Tab-separated table of C-alpha atoms in Angstrom:
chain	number	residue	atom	x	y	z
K	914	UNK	CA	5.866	-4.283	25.144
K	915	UNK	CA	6.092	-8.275	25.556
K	916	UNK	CA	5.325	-10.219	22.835
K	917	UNK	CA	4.265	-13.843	23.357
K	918	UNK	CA	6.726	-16.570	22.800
K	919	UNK	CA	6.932	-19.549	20.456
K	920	UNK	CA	4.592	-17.703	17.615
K	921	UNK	CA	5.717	-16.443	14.360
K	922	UNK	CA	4.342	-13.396	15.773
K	923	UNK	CA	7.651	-13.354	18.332
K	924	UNK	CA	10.008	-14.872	15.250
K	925	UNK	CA	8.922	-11.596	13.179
K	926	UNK	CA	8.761	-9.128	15.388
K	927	UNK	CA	12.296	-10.361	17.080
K	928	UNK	CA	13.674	-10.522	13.406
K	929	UNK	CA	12.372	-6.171	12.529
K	930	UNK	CA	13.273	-5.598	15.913
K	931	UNK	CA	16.794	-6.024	16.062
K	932	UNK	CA	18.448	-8.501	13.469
K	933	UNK	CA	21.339	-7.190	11.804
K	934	UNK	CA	22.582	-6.887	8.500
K	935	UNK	CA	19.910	-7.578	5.849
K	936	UNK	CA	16.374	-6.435	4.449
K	937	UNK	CA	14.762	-6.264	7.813
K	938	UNK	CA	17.677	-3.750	9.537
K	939	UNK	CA	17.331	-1.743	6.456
K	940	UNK	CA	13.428	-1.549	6.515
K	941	UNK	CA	13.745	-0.883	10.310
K	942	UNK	CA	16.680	2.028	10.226
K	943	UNK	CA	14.804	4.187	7.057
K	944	UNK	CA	10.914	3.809	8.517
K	945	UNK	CA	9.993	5.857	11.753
K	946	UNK	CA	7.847	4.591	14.091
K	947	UNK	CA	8.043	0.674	12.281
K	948	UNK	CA	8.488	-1.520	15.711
K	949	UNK	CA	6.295	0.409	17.762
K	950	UNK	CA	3.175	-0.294	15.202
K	951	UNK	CA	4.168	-3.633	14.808
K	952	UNK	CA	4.077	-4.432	18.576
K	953	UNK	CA	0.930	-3.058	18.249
K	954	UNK	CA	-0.325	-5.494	14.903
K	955	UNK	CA	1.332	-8.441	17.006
K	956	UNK	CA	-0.184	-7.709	20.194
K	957	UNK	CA	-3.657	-7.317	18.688
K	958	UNK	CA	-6.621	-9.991	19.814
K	959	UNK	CA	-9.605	-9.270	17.679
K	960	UNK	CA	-9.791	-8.595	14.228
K	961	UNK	CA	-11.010	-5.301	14.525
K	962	UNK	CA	-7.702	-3.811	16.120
K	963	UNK	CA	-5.638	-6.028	14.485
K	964	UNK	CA	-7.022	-4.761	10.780
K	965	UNK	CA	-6.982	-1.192	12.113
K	966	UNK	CA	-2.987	-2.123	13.480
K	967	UNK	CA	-2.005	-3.785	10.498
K	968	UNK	CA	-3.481	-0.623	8.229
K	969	UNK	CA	-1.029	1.468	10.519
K	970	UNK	CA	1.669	-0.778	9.747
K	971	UNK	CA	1.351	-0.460	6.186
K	972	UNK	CA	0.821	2.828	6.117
K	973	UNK	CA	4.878	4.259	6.876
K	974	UNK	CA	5.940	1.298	4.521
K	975	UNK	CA	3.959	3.015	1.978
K	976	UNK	CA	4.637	6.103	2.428
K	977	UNK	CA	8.483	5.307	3.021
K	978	UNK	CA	8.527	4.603	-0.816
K	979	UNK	CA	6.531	7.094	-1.923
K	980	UNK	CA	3.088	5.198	-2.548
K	981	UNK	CA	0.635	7.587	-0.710
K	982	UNK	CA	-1.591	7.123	-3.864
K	983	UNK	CA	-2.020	3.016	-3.458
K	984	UNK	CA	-2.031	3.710	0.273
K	985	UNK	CA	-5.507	5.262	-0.867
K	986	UNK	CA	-6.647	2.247	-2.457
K	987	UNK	CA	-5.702	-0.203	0.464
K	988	UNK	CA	-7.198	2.111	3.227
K	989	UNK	CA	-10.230	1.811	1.111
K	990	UNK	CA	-9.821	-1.977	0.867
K	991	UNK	CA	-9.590	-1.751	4.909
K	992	UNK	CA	-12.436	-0.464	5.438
K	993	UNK	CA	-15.017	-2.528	3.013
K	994	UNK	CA	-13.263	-5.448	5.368
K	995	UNK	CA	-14.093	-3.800	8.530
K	996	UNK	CA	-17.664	-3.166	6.892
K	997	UNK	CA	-17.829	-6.618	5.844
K	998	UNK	CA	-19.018	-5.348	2.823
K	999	UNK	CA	-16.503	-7.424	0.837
K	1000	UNK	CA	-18.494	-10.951	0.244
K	1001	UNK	CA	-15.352	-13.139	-1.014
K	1002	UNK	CA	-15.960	-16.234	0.478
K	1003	UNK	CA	-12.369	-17.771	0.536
K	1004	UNK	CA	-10.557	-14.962	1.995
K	1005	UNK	CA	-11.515	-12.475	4.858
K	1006	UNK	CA	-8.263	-10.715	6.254
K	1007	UNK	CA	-7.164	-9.274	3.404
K	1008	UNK	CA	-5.274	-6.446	5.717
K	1009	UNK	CA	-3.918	-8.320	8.152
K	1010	UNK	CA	-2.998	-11.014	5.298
K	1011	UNK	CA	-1.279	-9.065	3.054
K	1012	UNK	CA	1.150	-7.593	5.711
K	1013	UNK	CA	2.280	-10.816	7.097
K	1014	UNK	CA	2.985	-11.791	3.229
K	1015	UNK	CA	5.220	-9.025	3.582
K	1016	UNK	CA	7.022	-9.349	6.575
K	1017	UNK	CA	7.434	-13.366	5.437
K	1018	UNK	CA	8.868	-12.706	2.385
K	1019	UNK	CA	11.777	-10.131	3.991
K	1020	UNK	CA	11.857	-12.627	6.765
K	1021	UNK	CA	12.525	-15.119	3.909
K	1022	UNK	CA	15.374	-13.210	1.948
K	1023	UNK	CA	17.546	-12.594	5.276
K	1024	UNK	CA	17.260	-16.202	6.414
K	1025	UNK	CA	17.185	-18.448	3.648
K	1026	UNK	CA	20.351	-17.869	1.432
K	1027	UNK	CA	18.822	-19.515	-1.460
K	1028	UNK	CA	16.028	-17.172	-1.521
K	1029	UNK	CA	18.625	-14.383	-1.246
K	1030	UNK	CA	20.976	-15.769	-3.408
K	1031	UNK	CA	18.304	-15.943	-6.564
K	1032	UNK	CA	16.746	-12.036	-5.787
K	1033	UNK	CA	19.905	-11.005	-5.798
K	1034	UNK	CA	20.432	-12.526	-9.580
K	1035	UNK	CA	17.664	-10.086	-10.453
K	1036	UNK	CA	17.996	-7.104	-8.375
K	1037	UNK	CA	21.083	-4.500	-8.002
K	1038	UNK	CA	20.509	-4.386	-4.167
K	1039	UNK	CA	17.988	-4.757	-0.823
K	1040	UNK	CA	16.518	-1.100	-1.669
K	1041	UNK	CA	15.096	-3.136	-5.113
K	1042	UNK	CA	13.747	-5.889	-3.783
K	1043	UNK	CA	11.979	-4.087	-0.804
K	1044	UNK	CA	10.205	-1.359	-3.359
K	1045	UNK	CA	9.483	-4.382	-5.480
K	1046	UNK	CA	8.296	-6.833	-3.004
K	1047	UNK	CA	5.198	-4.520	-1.640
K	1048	UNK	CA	3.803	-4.775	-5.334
K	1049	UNK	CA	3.510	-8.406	-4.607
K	1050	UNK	CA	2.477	-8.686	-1.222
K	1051	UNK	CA	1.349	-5.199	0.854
K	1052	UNK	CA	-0.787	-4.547	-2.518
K	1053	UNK	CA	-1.946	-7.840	-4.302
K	1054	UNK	CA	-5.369	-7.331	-2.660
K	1055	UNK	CA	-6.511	-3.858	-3.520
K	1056	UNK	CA	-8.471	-4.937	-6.082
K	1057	UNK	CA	-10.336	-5.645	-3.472
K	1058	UNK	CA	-11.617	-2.196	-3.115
K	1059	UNK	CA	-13.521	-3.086	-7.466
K	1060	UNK	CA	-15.113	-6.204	-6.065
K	1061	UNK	CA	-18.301	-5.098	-4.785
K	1062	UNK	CA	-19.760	-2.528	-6.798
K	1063	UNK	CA	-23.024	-1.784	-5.037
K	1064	UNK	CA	-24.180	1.604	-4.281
K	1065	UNK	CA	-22.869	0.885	-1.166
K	1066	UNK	CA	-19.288	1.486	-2.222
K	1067	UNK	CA	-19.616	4.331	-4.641
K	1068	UNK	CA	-18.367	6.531	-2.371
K	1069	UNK	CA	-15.185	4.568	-2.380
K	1070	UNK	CA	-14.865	4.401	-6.126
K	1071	UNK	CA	-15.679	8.079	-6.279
K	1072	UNK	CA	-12.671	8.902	-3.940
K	1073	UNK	CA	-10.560	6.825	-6.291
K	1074	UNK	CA	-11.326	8.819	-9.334
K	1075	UNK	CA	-10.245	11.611	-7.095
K	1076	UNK	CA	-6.774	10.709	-6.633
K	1077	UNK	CA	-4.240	13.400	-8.146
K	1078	UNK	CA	-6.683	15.760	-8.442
K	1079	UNK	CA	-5.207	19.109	-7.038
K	1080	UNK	CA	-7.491	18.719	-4.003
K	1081	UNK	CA	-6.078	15.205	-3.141
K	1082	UNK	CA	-1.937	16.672	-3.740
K	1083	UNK	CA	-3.106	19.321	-1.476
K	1084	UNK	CA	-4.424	17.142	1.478
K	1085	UNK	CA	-1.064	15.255	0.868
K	1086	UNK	CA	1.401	18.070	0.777
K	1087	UNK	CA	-0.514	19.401	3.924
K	1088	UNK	CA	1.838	17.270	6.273
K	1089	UNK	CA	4.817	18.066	4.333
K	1090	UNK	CA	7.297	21.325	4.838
K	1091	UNK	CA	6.631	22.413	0.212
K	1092	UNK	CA	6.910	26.001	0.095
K	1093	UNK	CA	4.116	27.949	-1.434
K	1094	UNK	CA	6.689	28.297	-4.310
K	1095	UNK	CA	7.196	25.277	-5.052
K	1096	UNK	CA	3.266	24.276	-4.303
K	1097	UNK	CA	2.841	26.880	-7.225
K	1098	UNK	CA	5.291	25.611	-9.285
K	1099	UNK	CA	3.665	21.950	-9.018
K	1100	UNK	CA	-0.016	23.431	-9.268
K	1101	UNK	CA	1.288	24.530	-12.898
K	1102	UNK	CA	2.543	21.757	-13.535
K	1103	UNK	CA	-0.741	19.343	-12.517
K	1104	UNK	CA	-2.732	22.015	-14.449
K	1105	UNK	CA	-1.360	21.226	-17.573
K	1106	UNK	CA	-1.315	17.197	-16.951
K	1107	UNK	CA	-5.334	17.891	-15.848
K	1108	UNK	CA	-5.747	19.673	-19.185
K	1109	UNK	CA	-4.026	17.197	-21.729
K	1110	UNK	CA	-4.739	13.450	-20.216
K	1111	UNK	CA	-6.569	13.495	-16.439
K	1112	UNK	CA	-9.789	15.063	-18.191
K	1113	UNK	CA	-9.966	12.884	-20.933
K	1114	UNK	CA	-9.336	9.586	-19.158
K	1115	UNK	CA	-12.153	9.989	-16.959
K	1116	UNK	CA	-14.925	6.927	-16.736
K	1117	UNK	CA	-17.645	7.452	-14.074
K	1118	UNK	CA	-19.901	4.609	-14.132
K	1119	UNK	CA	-17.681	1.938	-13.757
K	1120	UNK	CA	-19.817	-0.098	-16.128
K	1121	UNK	CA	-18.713	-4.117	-15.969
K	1122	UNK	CA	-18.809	-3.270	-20.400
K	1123	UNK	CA	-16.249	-0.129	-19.745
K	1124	UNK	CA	-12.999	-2.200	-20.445
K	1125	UNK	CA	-12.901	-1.837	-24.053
K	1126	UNK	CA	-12.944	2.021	-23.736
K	1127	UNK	CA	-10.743	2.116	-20.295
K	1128	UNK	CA	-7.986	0.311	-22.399
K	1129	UNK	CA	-8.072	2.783	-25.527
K	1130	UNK	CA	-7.918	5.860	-22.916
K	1131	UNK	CA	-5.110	4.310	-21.673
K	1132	UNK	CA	-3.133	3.877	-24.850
K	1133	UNK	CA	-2.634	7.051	-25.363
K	1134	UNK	CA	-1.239	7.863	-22.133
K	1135	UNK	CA	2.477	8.585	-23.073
K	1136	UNK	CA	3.839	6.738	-19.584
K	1137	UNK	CA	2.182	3.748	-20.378
């Protein structure tokens, strides 16, 4: 597919596509299918497609690293924007946006040795700062999915309380190749989390006066 010329949208996808030797070749060798959905995200012309390419986009980073949970969150996110159901004023694209913070900043790190130079103070290797850098850019809008909290959206929050339930592991594991013995052994496993913390943490009316009581249920969480 041709991408059009003299855009950042032909500097970035030129850069994934086939630069050598950095962040970008590294991204582009360990995710399947990573060029093909960002043709797509570049090629898009109305915001519709272009949220709905850019979710794609996101989603192999994701689950490259193992993030299928915030992947949740963010889909969610996606689709309040597509609803317009998120009334933020200053910023609409939050999909779109956040992805093209991401694909800057590893644009950024293979092409600006100063930028490079001062991760690289911080962090052991690429691997690092690509885990670290979707924290601050793929994922610094799903709070995005809390802002409205009309009835509207309960459904949404609902399917966030849901995440690691057993039902939710099992949807994910349903694309995977587990073995029923090891889905047992795991089903154990999440048993005995549900029973000692999961049940106890749980907060259903997402109250604007909950905080006080979120942050005490958390405090006693022992990976906190």
């Amino acid at each position: 597919m041709k991408i059009l010329a003299n855009g950042i949208n032909d500097i970035l996808f030129h850069h994934f596509a086939i630069s050598e030797g950095g962040a970008a070749e590294q991204l582009r060798n360990s995710t399947k299918g990573l060029i093909e959905r960002l043709s797509m995200f570049f090629l898009a012309r109305t915001d519709s497609k272009r949220l709905l390419a850019a979710e794609a986009v996101a989603e192999v980073i994701l689950k490259r690293n193992d993030l299928e949970d915030l992947l949740e969150i963010r889909r969610i996110v996606a689709k309040q924007e597509l609803k317009h159901r998120i009334n933020y004023i200053n910023q609409q694209d939050h999909t779109a946006h956040s992805l093209y913070v991401y694909l800057l900043g590893i644009w950024f790190y293979d092409n600006i040795p100063t930028v490079k130079s001062s991760i690289k103070n911080k962090m052991q290797n690429i691997e690092s700062f690509l885990l670290q850098w979707i924290y601050a850019s793929l994922l610094h809008d799903i709070g995005y999915a809390f802002y409205n909290l009309k009835e509207e959206t309960q459904e949404d929050r609902d399917s966030i309380d849901e995440i690691f339930s057993w039902i939710w592991i099992e949807k994910q594991k349903a694309s995977t190749e587990a073995s029923n013995n090891n889905l047992d052994v795991l089903k154990k496993i999440h048993a005995e989390w549900e029973s000692q913390y999961a049940q106890g943490l749980k907060i259903h009316n997402h109250s604007p006066f909950d905080e006080i009581e979120i942050l005490n249920k958390l405090s006693v969480v022992p990976w906190l």
